Amino acid sequence: MSNDAQLLLLDKNAVEALLLPDQVLLAVREAFTLHSRREGRIFPVVREALSTGGTFGIKSGDVPSQALLGFKAAGFWPANRAVGAEPHQATILLFDPASGRPLCVVDGNAITTARTGAAGGIGLQLLARPDSRQACVFGTGVQARVQLEFALKLLPALQEVKYVSSSGKVNAAFEAYFSGRCKIALATDANAAVAASDIVITATPGAGPLFDLQAVRPGTHLNCVGTDTRGKRELPAGLLKQVRLVVDDVEQARRIGETQWLPETPCTEIGDLLTGKSVLQRHADDITVFDMTGLALQDLTVARLIQQQAMEQGMGSRIAWPW
C-alpha cells in the first residue's frame, strides 16, 4: 500500500494538445491488430437509454501483455445542444491491472472523435477505390468533420464533397473548415449525391435510413459511423444483402451496429485485413461497407499514448490518491 500515490488528470485542453493524427492512426491500427490476434480483449458493451433522454454506455477491455486495462464511460445527450454544449460526452479511466488502482482520468471527447476518425481513415485506405474523387457526407457535426478530415488526408484523389445537413440548409462553418482543401457544397438531393459519389460517409444520430437503396451505385464504399445502439440505423433496408461487409468486431456489430438489421450477413473484421488473417480482393463494381461500432481497445491505446506523452512533458494535474 502507498500513501503517496497520485492520480493523473488530463482535461480537454491537455488531450487536444497531445493528439496528433499520425500517432492516433498508429494507435488505432495497433488496437485493430491486437483485436485480430486476440492479444487484446473487449468486454461486453453497456449501452442504455436514460429517462433524461440521453444514452449512456461503457466500453472496456484490456491488453494483458501490456498491462493495459480501462474503460470509457460515454454517451449521447441531445438536449446539451440547447445550452450550447456538446451532446457527446466521454471519460476514460486507466487502471493498474495488478492492483486495480486507478492511474489516469482522461477527457474522452477528443479521443473518441480522433480515434473514430482514424478508424474511418483506415477503412477508406483498405476498402475504398484509390481513385475515389467524390464523397457524400451525411452530417456536419464533430464526427462528420473528422471523418472528412481523415478522408482528405489519406485519399489524395478526393477532390469534391457534397454534404447533407440535418436542416437541409448550408452550414457555412462546415464549408469554411474545408475551404481550399476540396470543392465542397450542400447536397440538395441526398439520393443524387449518393449516386454521384465514390465514397459515402454517414455520421448522424442514426434516426433512420438516409437515402434510398437504388441510389447506391456499384463501386461505392460506405463508412457507417452513426449506428452504435440497438434500434439505430443509417442505411436503407436491403443494402447489406448487396455489399461486402467489414466490421470492427463481429459480435458487437451484430448487436449495435448496422449489421443488427441483417446479422447473418457474412463479414470480415478489419483487424484481420491488417494482420493478413483475411484477404479482401475488391472488384471495381463491389459495394463495400465498413460498419464502425468503436472498440474499447481504440480508446485504450490512444488514451495510453496521451498518458505517456503527458507524463513525459509534465502535463496534466496530479492529485493524491492513497490506497
Phi, psi and omega in degrees: 000150183223133177264356180250014179294151181233154175246126181272128178247126180239110183273182184307314184295318179295316181297312182297327179291334185261346183281116176243127187308316182296322179289323177296318177303315180295319181293322180288321174301318178299318180299314179296321180293316177300320180294318180298320182276359182057033172269344174239142182250147169241136183264162183307137183280138169261128179209104189224143175285146180249158179292342179282352184098356178267175175233131183242138181217159174227128172240129185219163180178184178205163171231093187305320184291343181250006182053041181249121182214136177176183178212162171240124171262121187208168177179194186224122180237089187300333181293344179300330182300326183294338179250016176077021182250162180286126180291330176278131178227137183208142176223134181248139178232125177256142184236158167278114184292343181281333185234343185082003182287132176292138183250322190206130173252126187234131171301124188263354184297308182294324179295315179301315179299311185291317184289328177288321175298318179294320178299317177299321178297319178296320177300318178295317179301321185273333193239328181284153175294132183301335181268015180301127185246336187230136180234151172240125182245125174263117182113153178226015181275194184302317183287322176300320181296312184289327176298317179290325177303310181292325178298314180291328180291322190257347180240090185301333183282347183290121187232332185237137182226130168249139179234150179246118180265156181294331180275345186078007182247162178300135173253098187297322181294320179296315179295318182296326181299326183256009179301132180087349181257338178196168172272116187233138182204154176294138174270120179273344179225107185300317181296318179295322180293319177296315182297332182269000189253149173274330183230136174236128178242122179251116183224068183235175177291359174075039183280349180161173181305138186263345182201171182273152180305318184293346182285337185277119183265156175305141179095353182284144170246139180237125170261117185251115190251326194279342183270105183221020183211150176304132178094343178280154171196155176232337183266151178286152176301140178096342184292319183299335178292342187254000192246167165260115193259131175237137182231167174275324174213130187299306185295319181294319179296323180288336180272316190230355182265189175302330183295343178302334185277347173206070190296343179279359180300127175300138182211165180233140175279138185296329177297326179291332174290324181289324182272349182087004176295331177229153178233133177242108177272104185276123174269156187302329183265000180293139167263125181243146179228133170250109180271106189257107177257347177085121181261142174305326181297329176297315180297319185288317181292323178287320178297320177298319177302313180294319178300312181298317180294320179297320179293321178294325185261002178068031181265162178091177178248143179241128178238150179296135181218066183297152180212000000 
